[in-house]
PDB file of C-alpha atoms in Angstrom:
ATOM      1  CA  MET A   1     -11.364 -23.779  69.437  1.00  0.00           C
ATOM      2  CA  SER A   2     -13.589 -25.430  71.588  1.00  0.00           C
ATOM      3  CA  SER A   3     -16.212 -23.679  74.081  1.00  0.00           C
ATOM      4  CA  LEU A   4     -14.914 -23.076  77.469  1.00  0.00           C
ATOM      5  CA  SER A   5     -17.768 -25.234  78.914  1.00  0.00           C
ATOM      6  CA  GLU A   6     -16.653 -28.124  76.807  1.00  0.00           C
ATOM      7  CA  CYS A   7     -12.733 -27.619  77.862  1.00  0.00           C
ATOM      8  CA  LEU A   8     -14.156 -27.574  81.588  1.00  0.00           C
ATOM      9  CA  THR A   9     -16.523 -30.747  81.440  1.00  0.00           C
ATOM     10  CA  LYS A  10     -14.786 -32.992  78.749  1.00  0.00           C
ATOM     11  CA  ARG A  11     -11.065 -31.735  79.536  1.00  0.00           C
ATOM     12  CA  LEU A  12     -10.430 -31.692  75.856  1.00  0.00           C
ATOM     13  CA  PRO A  13      -6.206 -31.756  74.937  1.00  0.00           C
ATOM     14  CA  GLY A  14      -5.235 -28.212  74.483  1.00  0.00           C
ATOM     15  CA  CYS A  15      -8.008 -26.536  76.583  1.00  0.00           C
ATOM     16  CA  VAL A  16      -5.933 -26.334  79.929  1.00  0.00           C
ATOM     17  CA  ALA A  17      -2.977 -24.809  78.195  1.00  0.00           C
ATOM     18  CA  GLY A  18      -5.156 -22.328  76.587  1.00  0.00           C
ATOM     19  CA  LEU A  19      -6.645 -21.425  79.843  1.00  0.00           C
ATOM     20  CA  VAL A  20      -3.506 -21.323  81.582  1.00  0.00           C
ATOM     21  CA  LEU A  21      -2.073 -18.849  78.945  1.00  0.00           C
ATOM     22  CA  ALA A  22      -5.307 -16.782  79.420  1.00  0.00           C
ATOM     23  CA  ALA A  23      -4.900 -16.728  83.111  1.00  0.00           C
ATOM     24  CA  THR A  24      -1.103 -15.584  82.692  1.00  0.00           C
ATOM     25  CA  ALA A  25      -2.149 -13.070  80.174  1.00  0.00           C
ATOM     26  CA  ALA A  26      -1.910  -9.119  81.479  1.00  0.00           C
ATOM     27  CA  ALA A  27      -5.108  -7.807  82.935  1.00  0.00           C
ATOM     28  CA  GLY A  28      -4.851  -4.552  81.151  1.00  0.00           C
ATOM     29  CA  PRO A  29      -2.240  -1.669  80.563  1.00  0.00           C
ATOM     30  CA  ALA A  30       1.185  -2.175  81.650  1.00  0.00           C
ATOM     31  CA  GLU A  31       1.508  -1.370  85.552  1.00  0.00           C
ATOM     32  CA  PRO A  32       4.753  -0.199  87.307  1.00  0.00           C
ATOM     33  CA  PRO A  33       6.876  -2.832  88.752  1.00  0.00           C
ATOM     34  CA  CYS A  34       5.833  -4.227  91.985  1.00  0.00           C
ATOM     35  CA  HIS A  35       8.502  -5.425  94.370  1.00  0.00           C
ATOM     36  CA  ALA A  36       7.926  -9.049  95.473  1.00  0.00           C
ATOM     37  CA  VAL A  37       9.896 -11.817  96.763  1.00  0.00           C
ATOM     38  CA  GLY A  38       8.919 -15.120  96.160  1.00  0.00           C
ATOM     39  CA  PRO A  39       9.430 -18.292  98.836  1.00  0.00           C
ATOM     40  CA  ALA A  40      13.179 -19.146  99.270  1.00  0.00           C
ATOM     41  CA  ASP A  41      13.277 -22.048  96.882  1.00  0.00           C
ATOM     42  CA  TRP A  42      11.981 -19.807  94.065  1.00  0.00           C
ATOM     43  CA  GLN A  43      15.289 -18.123  93.701  1.00  0.00           C
ATOM     44  CA  PRO A  44      15.926 -19.111  89.829  1.00  0.00           C
ATOM     45  CA  LEU A  45      12.424 -17.937  89.240  1.00  0.00           C
ATOM     46  CA  SER A  46      11.340 -14.448  88.274  1.00  0.00           C
ATOM     47  CA  VAL A  47       8.056 -13.248  89.815  1.00  0.00           C
ATOM     48  CA  ARG A  48       5.162 -11.298  89.205  1.00  0.00           C
ATOM     49  CA  TRP A  49       2.319  -9.985  91.632  1.00  0.00           C
ATOM     50  CA  VAL A  50      -1.427  -9.907  91.031  1.00  0.00           C
ATOM     51  CA  GLY A  51      -2.672  -7.541  93.849  1.00  0.00           C
ATOM     52  CA  GLU A  52      -2.156  -4.359  95.633  1.00  0.00           C
ATOM     53  CA  CYS A  53       1.089  -2.582  95.440  1.00  0.00           C
ATOM     54  CA  PRO A  54       1.253   0.517  97.688  1.00  0.00           C
ATOM     55  CA  ASP A  55       4.614   2.129  97.930  1.00  0.00           C
ATOM     56  CA  GLY A  56       5.936  -0.271  95.333  1.00  0.00           C
ATOM     57  CA  ARG A  57       5.632  -3.285  97.229  1.00  0.00           C
ATOM     58  CA  ALA A  58       3.188  -6.394  96.936  1.00  0.00           C
ATOM     59  CA  GLU A  59       0.668  -6.105  99.897  1.00  0.00           C
ATOM     60  CA  GLY A  60      -2.248  -7.865 101.339  1.00  0.00           C
ATOM     61  CA  LEU A  61      -4.098 -10.849  99.251  1.00  0.00           C
ATOM     62  CA  GLY A  62      -2.990 -11.900  95.880  1.00  0.00           C
ATOM     63  CA  VAL A  63      -1.380 -14.122  93.635  1.00  0.00           C
ATOM     64  CA  LEU A  64       2.546 -14.414  93.198  1.00  0.00           C
ATOM     65  CA  ARG A  65       3.319 -16.060  89.843  1.00  0.00           C
ATOM     66  CA  GLY A  66       6.881 -17.759  89.730  1.00  0.00           C
ATOM     67  CA  LEU A  67       8.074 -17.965  85.996  1.00  0.00           C
ATOM     68  CA  ALA A  68      10.841 -19.717  84.309  1.00  0.00           C
ATOM     69  CA  GLN A  69      11.555 -18.701  80.712  1.00  0.00           C
ATOM     70  CA  GLY A  70       8.251 -16.829  80.559  1.00  0.00           C
ATOM     71  CA  LYS A  71       6.248 -19.716  81.731  1.00  0.00           C
ATOM     72  CA  VAL A  72       4.340 -19.886  85.209  1.00  0.00           C
ATOM     73  CA  VAL A  73       5.645 -22.835  86.989  1.00  0.00           C
ATOM     74  CA  ARG A  74       4.596 -22.053  90.470  1.00  0.00           C
ATOM     75  CA  LEU A  75       1.919 -20.162  92.098  1.00  0.00           C
ATOM     76  CA  TYR A  76       1.495 -18.677  95.564  1.00  0.00           C
ATOM     77  CA  PHE A  77      -1.964 -17.838  96.789  1.00  0.00           C
ATOM     78  CA  GLY A  78      -1.865 -15.857  99.924  1.00  0.00           C
ATOM     79  CA  ARG A  79      -1.210 -12.540 101.904  1.00  0.00           C
ATOM     80  CA  MET A  80       1.696 -10.489 101.190  1.00  0.00           C
ATOM     81  CA  GLN A  81       3.493  -8.134 103.611  1.00  0.00           C
ATOM     82  CA  ALA A  82       6.084  -5.603 102.338  1.00  0.00           C
ATOM     83  CA  GLY A  83       6.866  -7.584  99.409  1.00  0.00           C
ATOM     84  CA  GLN A  84       7.185 -10.902 101.318  1.00  0.00           C
ATOM     85  CA  PRO A  85       5.078 -14.215 101.690  1.00  0.00           C
ATOM     86  CA  GLN A  86       3.144 -14.071 104.954  1.00  0.00           C
ATOM     87  CA  ILE A  87       0.678 -16.966 104.859  1.00  0.00           C
ATOM     88  CA  GLY A  88      -0.446 -19.053 102.101  1.00  0.00           C
ATOM     89  CA  VAL A  89      -0.207 -21.886  99.819  1.00  0.00           C
ATOM     90  CA  VAL A  90       2.424 -22.747  97.103  1.00  0.00           C
ATOM     91  CA  GLU A  91       0.860 -24.866  94.187  1.00  0.00           C
ATOM     92  CA  GLN A  92       3.661 -26.429  92.224  1.00  0.00           C
ATOM     93  CA  ALA A  93       3.881 -29.779  89.924  1.00  0.00           C
ATOM     94  CA  ASP A  94       3.989 -32.031  92.845  1.00  0.00           C
ATOM     95  CA  GLY A  95       1.359 -30.428  95.004  1.00  0.00           C
ATOM     96  CA  TYR A  96       0.853 -27.819  97.610  1.00  0.00           C
ATOM     97  CA  VAL A  97       2.834 -26.394 100.351  1.00  0.00           C
ATOM     98  CA  ALA A  98       0.947 -24.484 102.933  1.00  0.00           C
ATOM     99  CA  GLY A  99       1.501 -22.620 106.141  1.00  0.00           C
ATOM    100  CA  ARG A 100       3.194 -19.490 107.343  1.00  0.00           C
ATOM    101  CA  PHE A 101       6.378 -17.979 105.863  1.00  0.00           C
ATOM    102  CA  GLU A 102       9.051 -15.602 107.328  1.00  0.00           C
ATOM    103  CA  HIS A 103      11.879 -14.128 105.248  1.00  0.00           C
ATOM    104  CA  GLY A 104      10.609 -16.192 102.595  1.00  0.00           C
ATOM    105  CA  VAL A 105      11.118 -19.609 104.553  1.00  0.00           C
ATOM    106  CA  LEU A 106       8.007 -21.676 105.200  1.00  0.00           C
ATOM    107  CA  LEU A 107       7.866 -21.975 109.065  1.00  0.00           C
ATOM    108  CA  PRO A 108       7.653 -25.770 110.297  1.00  0.00           C
ATOM    109  CA  SER A 109       4.368 -26.495 111.848  1.00  0.00           C
ATOM    110  CA  ASP A 110       2.074 -29.363 112.842  1.00  0.00           C
ATOM    111  CA  ALA A 111      -0.732 -27.512 113.894  1.00  0.00           C
ATOM    112  CA  ARG A 112      -3.776 -28.389 111.681  1.00  0.00           C
ATOM    113  CA  GLU A 113      -5.009 -24.641 112.341  1.00  0.00           C
ATOM    114  CA  ASP A 114      -2.087 -23.232 110.341  1.00  0.00           C
ATOM    115  CA  TYR A 115      -2.982 -25.223 107.432  1.00  0.00           C
ATOM    116  CA  VAL A 116      -6.694 -24.332 107.484  1.00  0.00           C
ATOM    117  CA  LEU A 117      -5.863 -20.782 107.939  1.00  0.00           C
ATOM    118  CA  ALA A 118      -3.334 -20.910 104.839  1.00  0.00           C
ATOM    119  CA  PHE A 119      -5.720 -22.614 102.872  1.00  0.00           C
ATOM    120  CA  THR A 120      -8.510 -20.002 103.925  1.00  0.00           C
ATOM    121  CA  THR A 121      -6.143 -17.350 103.285  1.00  0.00           C
ATOM    122  CA  ALA A 122      -5.166 -18.773  99.629  1.00  0.00           C
ATOM    123  CA  SER A 123      -8.781 -19.195  98.649  1.00  0.00           C
ATOM    124  CA  ALA A 124      -9.527 -15.604  99.420  1.00  0.00           C
ATOM    125  CA  ALA A 125      -6.291 -14.534  97.832  1.00  0.00           C
ATOM    126  CA  ALA A 126      -7.224 -16.339  94.524  1.00  0.00           C
ATOM    127  CA  GLU A 127     -10.871 -14.810  94.813  1.00  0.00           C
ATOM    128  CA  ALA A 128      -9.169 -11.426  95.083  1.00  0.00           C
ATOM    129  CA  ALA A 129      -7.006 -12.175  91.909  1.00  0.00           C
ATOM    130  CA  SER A 130     -10.216 -13.318  90.178  1.00  0.00           C
ATOM    131  CA  GLN A 131     -12.202 -10.114  90.887  1.00  0.00           C
ATOM    132  CA  ARG A 132      -9.071  -7.936  90.070  1.00  0.00           C
ATOM    133  CA  PHE A 133      -9.125  -9.465  86.585  1.00  0.00           C
ATOM    134  CA  SER A 134     -12.634  -9.519  86.307  1.00  0.00           C
ATOM    135  CA  GLN A 135     -12.933  -5.683  86.863  1.00  0.00           C
ATOM    136  CA  ALA A 136      -9.932  -5.328  84.194  1.00  0.00           C
ATOM    137  CA  GLY A 137     -12.171  -6.954  81.755  1.00  0.00           C
ATOM    138  CA  ASN A 138     -10.268 -10.325  81.489  1.00  0.00           C
ATOM    139  CA  ALA A 139     -12.857 -13.054  81.880  1.00  0.00           C
ATOM    140  CA  ALA A 140     -10.634 -15.957  81.037  1.00  0.00           C
ATOM    141  CA  SER A 141      -8.264 -14.946  84.033  1.00  0.00           C
ATOM    142  CA  ALA A 142     -11.319 -14.303  86.420  1.00  0.00           C
ATOM    143  CA  HIS A 143     -12.670 -17.725  85.708  1.00  0.00           C
ATOM    144  CA  PHE A 144      -9.265 -19.354  86.033  1.00  0.00           C
ATOM    145  CA  TYR A 145      -8.649 -17.849  89.457  1.00  0.00           C
ATOM    146  CA  HIS A 146     -12.178 -18.340  90.560  1.00  0.00           C
ATOM    147  CA  ALA A 147     -11.715 -22.174  89.827  1.00  0.00           C
ATOM    148  CA  LYS A 148      -8.642 -21.959  91.804  1.00  0.00           C
ATOM    149  CA  ALA A 149     -10.257 -20.305  95.025  1.00  0.00           C
ATOM    150  CA  ARG A 150     -12.698 -23.018  94.855  1.00  0.00           C
ATOM    151  CA  ARG A 151     -10.240 -25.924  94.777  1.00  0.00           C
ATOM    152  CA  LEU A 152      -8.107 -24.321  97.290  1.00  0.00           C
ATOM    153  CA  ALA A 153     -11.259 -23.821  99.584  1.00  0.00           C
ATOM    154  CA  GLU A 154     -12.133 -27.460  98.962  1.00  0.00           C
ATOM    155  CA  GLN A 155      -8.737 -28.862 100.184  1.00  0.00           C
ATOM    156  CA  MET A 156     -10.175 -28.055 103.785  1.00  0.00           C
ATOM    157  CA  ASP A 157     -13.356 -30.397 103.332  1.00  0.00           C
TER     158      ASP A 157
END
């Protein structure tokens, strides 16, 4: 297997898949289930929350992973409140969807400040996930989410 730096600088085939697999690995011992609901259009997907879970519900900054047949197909980076997306960014195959959410539905908005706040929140959420994985000793996932935090922050440049 090539080194991580080779994967990142040369974009070798198979490296990205390996990094994604590493990033979706469990950070440590199994944790009790955390109730989280994905955005409304995620209905056929199962979800996993990487973040705080007081009272058994996703809360605060983190990453919600949408899985189909055990494979991550969508990511929500942002703030959750009582298990529901509040503000953040969904990363999917065709790009980003950003803004405020209510009951799992993206609220329509043309206000630039909503997008800026969504990407700023998403970057902070990805960095929080990176720190969580780092503290659990999962360097590959920590690196993956740190890189996501940088990319999300760059969207506002």
